Amino acid sequence: MRTDNKHPHSHALNIDDDFQTSTSTSLLGFHLDSPRFIPHRFSSRRRRLIITAASLISVLSLFLLAYLSLSNPSSRTPSIVSEDRNPQLVPTITWNRKSSLLGPPTDRFRDNLRNDTKYITSWISAGWTNDVMTYGNLIYLAMLTERIPIIGPFTPSHIGGDAGNIAFGEVFDVDYLSKAIGIPVLEWSEVKNTSSQEIEDIGCWSVWQAVQTRESDPRLTNALPLQGLDISFTAGPTWLQKIPGYEHDPHAHFWSIASLLYSPERENNLIEPQPSKVHGAVLSPDEHLACFDYLYYVCGHTSFEYERDISPAWRFVAKHFRWTNRLQTISDGYLRRIFNVPNHDPIPPYIAIHARRANDFIVYCRDVPKEDCFPSIPTYQRRIAEIQDETRERLGIVPQHIIMLSDEEDPAWWDSIRMVGWYTIDHVAEDTVNKYGRWYPVLIDAVIQSSGIGIIGMQQSTMSLLAGRRVQDWHNGVFKSVKWGTPHADDH
């Protein structure tokens, strides 16, 4: 399950190396330049007087603290941010994330950046789920380098250009995310006016030119139409690639990329920048707003490590990409109608199946007929039984509701799904597109995939992978991934 829906190296290998990350903990409170502590000498009588006075002050302080606590009960409870069925403790943070800017959006992004703060940004260039993972990588890199991440919108690469872009904050709760990870996360629309006609020059690093040789140009960013940025790229050093020169794995390590933002690696690796497309500007990579063309192929240790529990981008960032309350509420409404559950009753625990069957997966079937290539109903039934056994043993729950989510267009196949008693979503009957927009069939499916107690996905689908991660970490649920490609691929 290490390849994504659309990425150009679907045959890339997972190859470990001996890279070692430096520790993320610092010796807080221990500084070599701290003043030495020199004890004073007191007489016994004077010492007793001081100890007595200190004791009285301590007792009075405790009485005062107890009085204040009793008079203000709300101060005794931690701040809790909850989402419908996904309550989660979040650190109490007093700052407003937008205080990392000078004010409301401006026509020029530089006019809104604080001089005492450093920022970082990058762009997306794949399918929606892969773009979610890319933004997770960007934010984790921001945490490593102590910068404020600026996130762009999602672009409709999987849906069709006429669907338009959708803001990151329309899908994910940015305030929740910022509090959960402890740093402000900004959207480009909060930094620069979306209606601005200003085209601004900026220098950025190209990671893409450093980690592969199939394409000579930087990765397509759409930064010009999206943010009005005319970028002068500097190709990163070839040692950024995890395995330099290996054509099947374009991954780079987080810390390798991060090193370009510090001396001496920055200075040692500056080469002649490439002129920007509009103004022909030749600029070294910006130091106030660091920027990179593409960060999908980045890892802490192992290529495609979102599959693994060790993934830092998932554990410390993307795990906290929680759906907005609005999107979760809309999706819950679909589930209630599908399961015929009244508004005042809880949605029953269920198992979701994510079945990829469209052309972007059929091409990998090669000469194997479609129905032999993709998992059969009995294959899914076996996996359902496995999930039910595990949830019974571990959680005391045996989910009976099964819902199929797929990109299959054949009505006969959908009839076969309903004949075995599984539930389905009819976005045409629900009028989803007219009610909410072209993005929402995909988004609602993603929310439903992640809101059950179990999920059955397909290997080599990043959408299945993230749905499984969410079910495991948000609901303590079960994730099973089916193999496919031949009639008995998932036999075990």
Short mmCIF file of C-alpha atoms in Angstrom, two decimals:
data_model
loop_
_atom_site.label_atom_id
_atom_site.label_comp_id
_atom_site.label_asym_id
_atom_site.label_seq_id
_atom_site.Cartn_x
_atom_site.Cartn_y
_atom_site.Cartn_z
CA MET A 1 0.00 0.00 0.00
CA ARG A 2 2.90 2.27 -0.63
CA THR A 3 1.80 3.70 -3.95
CA ASP A 4 -0.81 6.40 -4.38
CA ASN A 5 -3.64 6.96 -6.78
CA LYS A 6 -1.80 9.13 -9.23
CA HIS A 7 1.87 9.42 -8.39
CA PRO A 8 4.32 8.84 -11.23
CA HIS A 9 6.43 6.16 -9.55
CA SER A 10 3.88 3.51 -8.63
CA HIS A 11 6.57 0.84 -8.76
CA ALA A 12 8.86 2.59 -6.29
CA LEU A 13 10.43 0.35 -3.66
CA ASN A 14 10.55 0.71 0.10
CA ILE A 15 14.25 0.64 0.87
CA ASP A 16 15.56 1.41 4.33
CA ASP A 17 18.88 3.08 4.88
CA ASP A 18 20.98 4.06 7.85
CA PHE A 19 19.66 7.61 8.21
CA GLN A 20 19.34 8.64 11.83
CA THR A 21 17.22 11.58 12.88
CA SER A 22 18.55 13.86 15.55
CA THR A 23 16.62 13.95 18.80
CA SER A 24 13.70 16.38 18.93
CA THR A 25 14.05 17.06 22.65
CA SER A 26 16.19 19.88 23.92
CA LEU A 27 17.91 20.31 27.28
CA LEU A 28 15.42 22.88 28.50
CA GLY A 29 16.48 24.65 31.65
CA PHE A 30 20.12 23.63 31.30
CA HIS A 31 22.34 26.32 29.85
CA LEU A 32 26.11 26.52 30.10
CA ASP A 33 25.92 30.29 30.48
CA SER A 34 23.55 30.19 33.48
CA PRO A 35 24.94 32.10 36.50
CA ARG A 36 26.46 29.86 39.13
CA PHE A 37 24.47 29.34 42.37
CA ILE A 38 26.52 30.45 45.39
CA PRO A 39 24.90 29.64 48.78
CA HIS A 40 24.83 32.38 51.45
CA ARG A 41 25.78 31.71 55.05
CA PHE A 42 23.23 32.60 57.74
CA SER A 43 23.28 32.29 61.51
CA SER A 44 21.03 29.60 63.04
CA ARG A 45 18.66 32.14 64.65
CA ARG A 46 18.26 34.13 61.48
CA ARG A 47 17.74 30.95 59.51
CA ARG A 48 14.91 29.88 61.86
CA LEU A 49 13.19 33.25 61.47
CA ILE A 50 13.37 33.06 57.70
CA ILE A 51 12.04 29.49 57.65
CA THR A 52 9.13 30.43 59.95
CA ALA A 53 8.19 33.43 57.80
CA ALA A 54 8.40 31.37 54.62
CA SER A 55 6.15 28.70 56.12
CA LEU A 56 3.49 31.26 57.08
CA ILE A 57 3.56 32.74 53.58
CA SER A 58 3.21 29.25 52.04
CA VAL A 59 0.18 28.42 54.23
CA LEU A 60 -1.52 31.73 53.38
CA SER A 61 -0.82 31.14 49.67
CA LEU A 62 -2.45 27.71 49.80
CA PHE A 63 -5.59 29.13 51.49
CA LEU A 64 -5.79 31.87 48.84
CA LEU A 65 -5.35 29.39 45.99
CA ALA A 66 -8.05 27.10 47.40
CA TYR A 67 -10.45 30.04 47.76
CA LEU A 68 -9.89 31.17 44.17
CA SER A 69 -10.34 27.63 42.83
CA LEU A 70 -13.63 27.15 44.68
CA SER A 71 -14.94 30.52 43.57
CA ASN A 72 -14.14 29.74 39.90
CA PRO A 73 -15.04 26.10 39.19
CA SER A 74 -14.40 26.44 35.45
CA SER A 75 -10.72 26.92 36.16
CA ARG A 76 -10.48 23.37 37.46
CA THR A 77 -11.39 21.70 34.18
CA PRO A 78 -9.07 21.38 31.18
CA SER A 79 -9.96 22.94 27.84
CA ILE A 80 -11.68 20.31 25.71
CA VAL A 81 -12.37 20.53 22.00
CA SER A 82 -14.83 17.90 20.81
CA GLU A 83 -16.31 16.90 17.50
CA ASP A 84 -19.61 15.02 17.58
CA ARG A 85 -18.38 11.45 18.07
CA ASN A 86 -14.68 12.31 18.23
CA PRO A 87 -13.90 14.10 21.52
CA GLN A 88 -10.22 14.75 22.07
CA LEU A 89 -8.19 16.65 24.63
CA VAL A 90 -6.32 19.57 23.14
CA PRO A 91 -3.70 21.70 24.90
CA THR A 92 -5.02 25.03 26.14
CA ILE A 93 -3.37 27.73 24.03
CA THR A 94 -4.18 31.36 24.56
CA TRP A 95 -2.83 32.81 21.33
CA ASN A 96 -4.88 33.46 18.25
CA ARG A 97 -3.19 31.71 15.33
CA LYS A 98 -3.75 34.78 13.14
CA SER A 99 -1.64 36.84 15.52
CA SER A 100 1.29 35.39 13.59
CA LEU A 101 0.30 37.90 10.89
CA LEU A 102 0.22 41.68 11.02
CA GLY A 103 -3.50 41.81 10.25
CA PRO A 104 -6.18 40.96 7.67
CA PRO A 105 -5.20 39.78 4.17
CA THR A 106 -3.19 42.30 2.16
CA ASP A 107 -2.63 42.75 -1.58
CA ARG A 108 1.03 41.83 -1.12
CA PHE A 109 1.88 38.89 1.08
CA ARG A 110 5.06 40.53 2.38
CA ASP A 111 3.01 43.38 3.81
CA ASN A 112 1.33 40.91 6.18
CA LEU A 113 4.34 38.97 7.47
CA ARG A 114 5.84 39.80 10.85
CA ASN A 115 9.53 40.66 10.97
CA ASP A 116 9.98 38.58 14.13
CA THR A 117 8.49 35.42 12.61
CA LYS A 118 9.64 33.02 9.91
CA TYR A 119 7.27 31.17 7.60
CA ILE A 120 7.27 28.22 5.23
CA THR A 121 5.08 27.14 2.31
CA SER A 122 4.86 24.60 -0.49
CA TRP A 123 2.36 23.44 -3.09
CA ILE A 124 0.40 20.36 -4.11
CA SER A 125 0.44 18.49 -7.40
CA ALA A 126 -1.36 15.14 -7.19
CA GLY A 127 -4.72 13.61 -6.23
CA TRP A 128 -6.64 14.97 -3.25
CA THR A 129 -5.56 12.36 -0.68
CA ASN A 130 -1.93 12.68 -1.75
CA ASP A 131 -2.29 16.44 -1.40
CA VAL A 132 -3.54 15.96 2.16
CA MET A 133 -0.40 13.97 2.88
CA THR A 134 1.76 16.63 1.21
CA TYR A 135 0.32 19.33 3.47
CA GLY A 136 0.99 17.05 6.42
CA ASN A 137 4.63 16.86 5.35
CA LEU A 138 4.81 20.64 4.97
CA ILE A 139 3.45 21.27 8.46
CA TYR A 140 5.78 18.70 10.00
CA LEU A 141 8.73 20.39 8.26
CA ALA A 142 7.48 23.69 9.70
CA MET A 143 7.55 22.18 13.19
CA LEU A 144 11.11 20.93 12.71
CA THR A 145 12.33 24.31 11.49
CA GLU A 146 10.28 26.46 13.92
CA ARG A 147 8.40 28.23 11.16
CA ILE A 148 4.74 29.07 10.58
CA PRO A 149 3.24 26.97 7.75
CA ILE A 150 1.08 28.67 5.12
CA ILE A 151 -1.30 26.25 3.41
CA GLY A 152 -2.94 26.70 0.01
CA PRO A 153 -6.31 25.37 -1.16
CA PHE A 154 -7.00 21.93 -2.57
CA THR A 155 -7.14 21.84 -6.37
CA PRO A 156 -9.63 19.60 -8.24
CA SER A 157 -7.18 17.25 -9.95
CA HIS A 158 -9.45 14.23 -9.34
CA ILE A 159 -12.77 15.96 -9.83
CA GLY A 160 -12.43 18.18 -12.89
CA GLY A 161 -11.18 21.72 -13.28
CA ASP A 162 -14.68 23.18 -13.36
CA ALA A 163 -15.15 22.12 -9.73
CA GLY A 164 -12.85 24.93 -8.64
CA ASN A 165 -10.56 24.98 -5.63
CA ILE A 166 -11.71 24.35 -2.08
CA ALA A 167 -10.10 25.91 0.98
CA PHE A 168 -8.18 23.65 3.34
CA GLY A 169 -10.26 25.18 6.14
CA GLU A 170 -13.54 24.16 4.50
CA VAL A 171 -12.46 20.54 4.85
CA PHE A 172 -10.33 20.49 8.01
CA ASP A 173 -10.67 22.43 11.26
CA VAL A 174 -7.62 24.72 11.18
CA ASP A 175 -8.14 26.13 14.68
CA TYR A 176 -8.36 22.63 16.13
CA LEU A 177 -5.25 21.60 14.21
CA SER A 178 -3.25 24.60 15.41
CA LYS A 179 -4.15 23.94 19.04
CA ALA A 180 -3.46 20.22 18.75
CA ILE A 181 0.05 20.61 17.31
CA GLY A 182 0.94 23.74 19.26
CA ILE A 183 1.79 26.10 16.39
CA PRO A 184 -0.32 28.44 14.26
CA VAL A 185 -1.32 27.09 10.84
CA LEU A 186 -2.27 29.73 8.28
CA GLU A 187 -4.10 29.60 4.97
CA TRP A 188 -2.89 31.65 2.02
CA SER A 189 -6.29 33.36 1.86
CA GLU A 190 -5.60 34.72 5.36
CA VAL A 191 -2.25 36.13 4.27
CA LYS A 192 -2.96 37.61 0.84
CA ASN A 193 -6.21 38.83 -0.70
CA THR A 194 -7.54 36.25 -3.14
CA SER A 195 -8.68 39.14 -5.36
CA SER A 196 -5.24 40.76 -5.43
CA GLN A 197 -3.74 41.41 -8.87
CA GLU A 198 -0.23 41.81 -7.47
CA ILE A 199 2.37 39.45 -8.90
CA GLU A 200 5.22 39.11 -6.43
CA ASP A 201 8.68 37.70 -7.04
CA ILE A 202 10.12 35.13 -4.66
CA GLY A 203 12.97 32.64 -4.62
CA CYS A 204 12.27 29.00 -3.68
CA TRP A 205 14.08 25.69 -3.51
CA SER A 206 13.17 22.92 -5.97
CA VAL A 207 13.26 19.55 -4.24
CA TRP A 208 11.78 17.88 -7.30
CA GLN A 209 14.77 18.71 -9.49
CA ALA A 210 17.06 17.15 -6.90
CA VAL A 211 15.34 13.81 -6.31
CA GLN A 212 14.50 12.61 -9.84
CA THR A 213 15.81 12.92 -13.41
CA ARG A 214 12.72 12.18 -15.49
CA GLU A 215 11.62 15.82 -15.46
CA SER A 216 14.10 18.66 -15.76
CA ASP A 217 11.80 21.42 -14.52
CA PRO A 218 10.58 22.15 -10.98
CA ARG A 219 7.30 20.51 -10.03
CA LEU A 220 4.21 22.37 -11.26
CA THR A 221 2.95 24.54 -8.40
CA ASN A 222 0.15 26.76 -9.76
CA ALA A 223 1.55 29.40 -7.40
CA LEU A 224 1.09 32.11 -10.03
CA PRO A 225 -2.70 31.72 -10.48
CA LEU A 226 -3.28 30.73 -6.85
CA GLN A 227 -1.17 33.25 -4.92
CA GLY A 228 0.21 35.58 -7.57
CA LEU A 229 3.76 34.34 -6.97
CA ASP A 230 6.38 34.46 -9.73
CA ILE A 231 8.96 31.96 -8.52
CA SER A 232 12.67 31.84 -9.24
CA PHE A 233 13.72 28.29 -8.39
CA THR A 234 17.08 27.07 -7.17
CA ALA A 235 17.60 23.35 -7.72
CA GLY A 236 18.33 21.53 -4.49
CA PRO A 237 21.51 19.46 -4.17
CA THR A 238 21.33 15.88 -5.44
CA TRP A 239 22.19 14.54 -1.97
CA LEU A 240 18.65 15.47 -0.94
CA GLN A 241 17.50 12.24 -2.55
CA LYS A 242 17.34 9.44 0.01
CA ILE A 243 19.21 7.13 -2.35
CA PRO A 244 21.02 9.52 -4.72
CA GLY A 245 20.58 8.55 -8.35
CA TYR A 246 18.08 5.75 -7.69
CA GLU A 247 15.37 6.39 -10.27
CA HIS A 248 12.62 4.40 -8.55
CA ASP A 249 12.55 6.32 -5.27
CA PRO A 250 12.37 10.13 -5.28
CA HIS A 251 12.11 10.48 -1.50
CA ALA A 252 14.09 12.96 0.56
CA HIS A 253 14.49 13.06 4.33
CA PHE A 254 12.86 15.83 6.35
CA TRP A 255 16.11 16.81 8.04
CA SER A 256 17.99 16.90 4.73
CA ILE A 257 15.51 19.45 3.41
CA ALA A 258 15.46 21.34 6.70
CA SER A 259 19.24 21.73 6.60
CA LEU A 260 18.91 24.02 3.57
CA LEU A 261 17.30 26.62 5.84
CA TYR A 262 20.36 26.85 8.08
CA SER A 263 24.04 27.68 7.80
CA PRO A 264 26.28 26.34 6.44
CA GLU A 265 24.15 24.06 4.23
CA ARG A 266 22.24 26.97 2.71
CA GLU A 267 25.36 28.85 1.66
CA ASN A 268 27.17 25.70 0.55
CA ASN A 269 24.37 24.69 -1.81
CA LEU A 270 23.32 27.96 -3.42
CA ILE A 271 23.73 27.75 -7.18
CA GLU A 272 22.55 29.98 -10.02
CA PRO A 273 18.76 30.42 -9.66
CA GLN A 274 16.46 29.85 -12.62
CA PRO A 275 14.65 32.98 -13.90
CA SER A 276 11.00 33.35 -12.90
CA LYS A 277 8.39 32.81 -15.62
CA VAL A 278 6.80 36.29 -15.68
CA HIS A 279 9.37 38.86 -14.62
CA GLY A 280 12.52 36.88 -15.31
CA ALA A 281 13.60 37.56 -11.73
CA VAL A 282 16.70 35.70 -10.53
CA LEU A 283 16.43 35.27 -6.76
CA SER A 284 18.07 33.02 -4.20
CA PRO A 285 15.65 31.09 -1.95
CA ASP A 286 13.79 33.43 0.37
CA GLU A 287 14.78 33.28 4.04
CA HIS A 288 11.72 35.02 5.53
CA LEU A 289 9.20 32.82 3.71
CA ALA A 290 10.99 29.56 2.94
CA CYS A 291 9.37 27.69 0.06
CA PHE A 292 9.75 24.35 -1.71
CA ASP A 293 8.09 23.21 -4.91
CA TYR A 294 6.88 19.76 -3.81
CA LEU A 295 6.98 17.82 -0.55
CA TYR A 296 4.97 14.65 -1.19
CA TYR A 297 8.02 12.39 -1.40
CA VAL A 298 9.45 13.19 2.02
CA CYS A 299 10.03 10.85 4.95
CA GLY A 300 11.65 10.66 8.34
CA HIS A 301 13.23 7.26 7.74
CA THR A 302 11.37 5.00 5.31
CA SER A 303 9.88 5.76 1.90
CA PHE A 304 6.07 5.89 1.81
CA GLU A 305 6.08 5.74 5.60
CA TYR A 306 2.48 6.97 6.01
CA GLU A 307 1.85 3.21 5.86
CA ARG A 308 3.85 2.71 9.03
CA ASP A 309 3.15 3.58 12.64
CA ILE A 310 6.49 5.40 12.78
CA SER A 311 5.37 8.07 10.30
CA PRO A 312 6.07 11.42 12.01
CA ALA A 313 3.96 13.39 9.56
CA TRP A 314 0.94 11.28 10.51
CA ARG A 315 1.65 10.96 14.24
CA PHE A 316 2.40 14.61 14.91
CA VAL A 317 0.37 16.40 12.21
CA ALA A 318 -2.06 14.66 9.86
CA LYS A 319 -3.67 12.70 12.70
CA HIS A 320 -5.00 16.08 13.81
CA PHE A 321 -6.56 16.93 10.43
CA ARG A 322 -10.08 16.65 11.84
CA TRP A 323 -13.12 17.30 9.68
CA THR A 324 -14.88 20.59 10.21
CA ASN A 325 -18.02 20.35 12.31
CA ARG A 326 -20.06 21.32 9.25
CA LEU A 327 -18.62 18.54 7.08
CA GLN A 328 -18.99 15.94 9.84
CA THR A 329 -22.59 17.02 10.47
CA ILE A 330 -23.47 16.81 6.77
CA SER A 331 -21.95 13.33 6.55
CA ASP A 332 -23.69 12.18 9.73
CA GLY A 333 -26.96 13.24 8.11
CA TYR A 334 -26.26 10.93 5.18
CA LEU A 335 -25.54 8.05 7.56
CA ARG A 336 -28.77 8.65 9.48
CA ARG A 337 -30.81 8.57 6.28
CA ILE A 338 -29.00 5.50 4.95
CA PHE A 339 -29.35 3.56 8.22
CA ASN A 340 -32.80 5.04 8.97
CA VAL A 341 -31.66 6.40 12.34
CA PRO A 342 -33.64 9.26 13.96
CA ASN A 343 -31.78 12.47 14.79
CA HIS A 344 -31.94 11.88 18.54
CA ASP A 345 -30.49 8.34 18.33
CA PRO A 346 -26.78 7.51 18.04
CA ILE A 347 -25.41 6.31 14.73
CA PRO A 348 -24.67 2.58 15.10
CA PRO A 349 -21.10 1.31 14.78
CA TYR A 350 -20.48 0.20 11.22
CA ILE A 351 -17.88 -1.15 8.82
CA ALA A 352 -17.09 0.83 5.68
CA ILE A 353 -15.63 -0.69 2.52
CA HIS A 354 -13.60 1.46 0.14
CA ALA A 355 -13.42 -0.25 -3.26
CA ARG A 356 -11.39 1.37 -6.04
CA ARG A 357 -12.64 0.07 -9.40
CA ALA A 358 -12.26 2.97 -11.85
CA ASN A 359 -9.85 3.32 -14.76
CA ASP A 360 -6.94 4.69 -12.71
CA PHE A 361 -6.77 1.30 -10.96
CA ILE A 362 -7.93 -0.91 -13.84
CA VAL A 363 -4.75 -0.08 -15.78
CA TYR A 364 -2.77 -2.03 -13.18
CA CYS A 365 -4.86 -5.13 -13.84
CA ARG A 366 -3.08 -5.50 -17.20
CA ASP A 367 -4.52 -8.60 -18.90
CA VAL A 368 -6.50 -9.83 -15.89
CA PRO A 369 -10.29 -9.37 -16.36
CA LYS A 370 -11.79 -6.72 -14.10
CA GLU A 371 -13.88 -9.06 -11.96
CA ASP A 372 -10.88 -11.35 -11.43
CA CYS A 373 -8.57 -8.45 -10.70
CA PHE A 374 -10.58 -6.67 -8.02
CA PRO A 375 -11.72 -8.20 -4.70
CA SER A 376 -14.92 -10.24 -4.84
CA ILE A 377 -17.87 -10.05 -2.47
CA PRO A 378 -16.74 -13.26 -0.67
CA THR A 379 -13.31 -11.65 -0.18
CA TYR A 380 -14.92 -8.67 1.50
CA GLN A 381 -17.19 -10.93 3.56
CA ARG A 382 -14.15 -12.74 4.95
CA ARG A 383 -12.57 -9.42 5.93
CA ILE A 384 -15.84 -8.26 7.50
CA ALA A 385 -15.88 -11.38 9.68
CA GLU A 386 -12.29 -10.69 10.74
CA ILE A 387 -13.18 -7.16 11.81
CA GLN A 388 -16.26 -8.38 13.69
CA ASP A 389 -14.16 -10.97 15.52
CA GLU A 390 -11.60 -8.37 16.53
CA THR A 391 -14.10 -5.75 17.66
CA ARG A 392 -16.04 -8.41 19.61
CA GLU A 393 -12.92 -9.54 21.44
CA ARG A 394 -11.34 -6.13 21.98
CA LEU A 395 -14.29 -3.72 22.23
CA GLY A 396 -17.32 -5.91 22.91
CA ILE A 397 -18.92 -4.62 19.69
CA VAL A 398 -20.10 -6.62 16.67
CA PRO A 399 -20.95 -4.10 13.93
CA GLN A 400 -23.79 -5.29 11.69
CA HIS A 401 -24.09 -2.28 9.39
CA ILE A 402 -21.88 -2.51 6.29
CA ILE A 403 -21.61 0.39 3.84
CA MET A 404 -19.90 0.21 0.45
CA LEU A 405 -18.17 3.28 -1.00
CA SER A 406 -16.78 2.95 -4.50
CA ASP A 407 -16.10 4.76 -7.77
CA GLU A 408 -17.68 1.88 -9.71
CA GLU A 409 -20.20 3.05 -12.34
CA ASP A 410 -21.76 -0.29 -13.35
CA PRO A 411 -25.36 -0.47 -11.98
CA ALA A 412 -25.27 -4.28 -12.04
CA TRP A 413 -22.32 -4.32 -9.66
CA TRP A 414 -24.12 -1.99 -7.27
CA ASP A 415 -27.19 -4.25 -7.43
CA SER A 416 -25.01 -7.19 -6.37
CA ILE A 417 -23.78 -5.15 -3.39
CA ARG A 418 -27.30 -4.34 -2.23
CA MET A 419 -28.40 -7.97 -2.69
CA VAL A 420 -26.07 -9.08 0.12
CA GLY A 421 -27.61 -6.49 2.43
CA TRP A 422 -24.93 -3.82 2.36
CA TYR A 423 -25.77 -0.14 2.39
CA THR A 424 -24.80 2.33 -0.34
CA ILE A 425 -24.85 6.09 -0.91
CA ASP A 426 -26.76 7.55 -3.84
CA HIS A 427 -25.28 11.00 -4.41
CA VAL A 428 -27.59 11.56 -7.39
CA ALA A 429 -30.73 10.92 -5.33
CA GLU A 430 -29.28 13.02 -2.50
CA ASP A 431 -28.56 15.81 -5.00
CA THR A 432 -25.18 16.22 -3.32
CA VAL A 433 -23.51 18.24 -6.08
CA ASN A 434 -26.32 20.80 -6.38
CA LYS A 435 -26.62 21.15 -2.61
CA TYR A 436 -22.96 21.40 -1.69
CA GLY A 437 -20.75 21.44 -4.79
CA ARG A 438 -18.63 19.12 -6.92
CA TRP A 439 -16.17 18.39 -4.12
CA TYR A 440 -18.70 16.99 -1.69
CA PRO A 441 -19.34 13.45 -3.00
CA VAL A 442 -15.63 12.75 -2.48
CA LEU A 443 -15.49 14.56 0.88
CA ILE A 444 -18.63 12.91 2.28
CA ASP A 445 -17.36 9.49 1.24
CA ALA A 446 -14.04 10.23 2.99
CA VAL A 447 -15.79 11.28 6.20
CA ILE A 448 -17.98 8.17 6.20
CA GLN A 449 -14.95 5.96 5.57
CA SER A 450 -13.29 7.44 8.65
CA SER A 451 -16.27 7.49 11.03
CA GLY A 452 -16.92 3.78 11.51
CA ILE A 453 -15.49 1.19 13.86
CA GLY A 454 -13.96 -0.71 10.94
CA ILE A 455 -12.71 0.02 7.44
CA ILE A 456 -11.78 -2.33 4.61
CA GLY A 457 -9.57 -0.65 2.05
CA MET A 458 -7.49 -1.61 -0.96
CA GLN A 459 -3.75 -1.95 -1.04
CA GLN A 460 -2.05 0.77 -3.09
CA SER A 461 -4.79 3.31 -2.36
CA THR A 462 -3.75 6.27 -0.27
CA MET A 463 -7.42 7.13 0.29
CA SER A 464 -7.89 3.71 1.90
CA LEU A 465 -4.69 4.19 3.86
CA LEU A 466 -5.69 7.50 5.44
CA ALA A 467 -9.21 6.23 6.13
CA GLY A 468 -7.66 3.28 7.95
CA ARG A 469 -5.33 5.52 9.94
CA ARG A 470 -8.27 7.68 11.03
CA VAL A 471 -10.41 4.74 12.10
CA GLN A 472 -7.53 3.29 14.11
CA ASP A 473 -6.45 6.50 15.83
CA TRP A 474 -9.76 8.34 16.17
CA HIS A 475 -12.05 5.44 17.12
CA ASN A 476 -9.69 2.69 18.27
CA GLY A 477 -11.12 0.76 15.34
CA VAL A 478 -9.89 -1.89 12.91
CA PHE A 479 -8.31 -1.44 9.48
CA LYS A 480 -8.02 -4.27 6.97
CA SER A 481 -6.45 -3.86 3.55
CA VAL A 482 -7.31 -6.31 0.76
CA LYS A 483 -4.83 -7.41 -1.86
CA TRP A 484 -5.91 -7.42 -5.48
CA GLY A 485 -4.66 -8.05 -9.02
CA THR A 486 -5.52 -11.76 -9.34
CA PRO A 487 -8.57 -13.84 -8.32
CA HIS A 488 -6.94 -15.21 -5.15
CA ALA A 489 -4.64 -12.31 -4.28
CA ASP A 490 -6.18 -11.85 -0.81
CA ASP A 491 -6.28 -15.52 0.15
CA HIS A 492 -4.75 -16.04 3.57
#
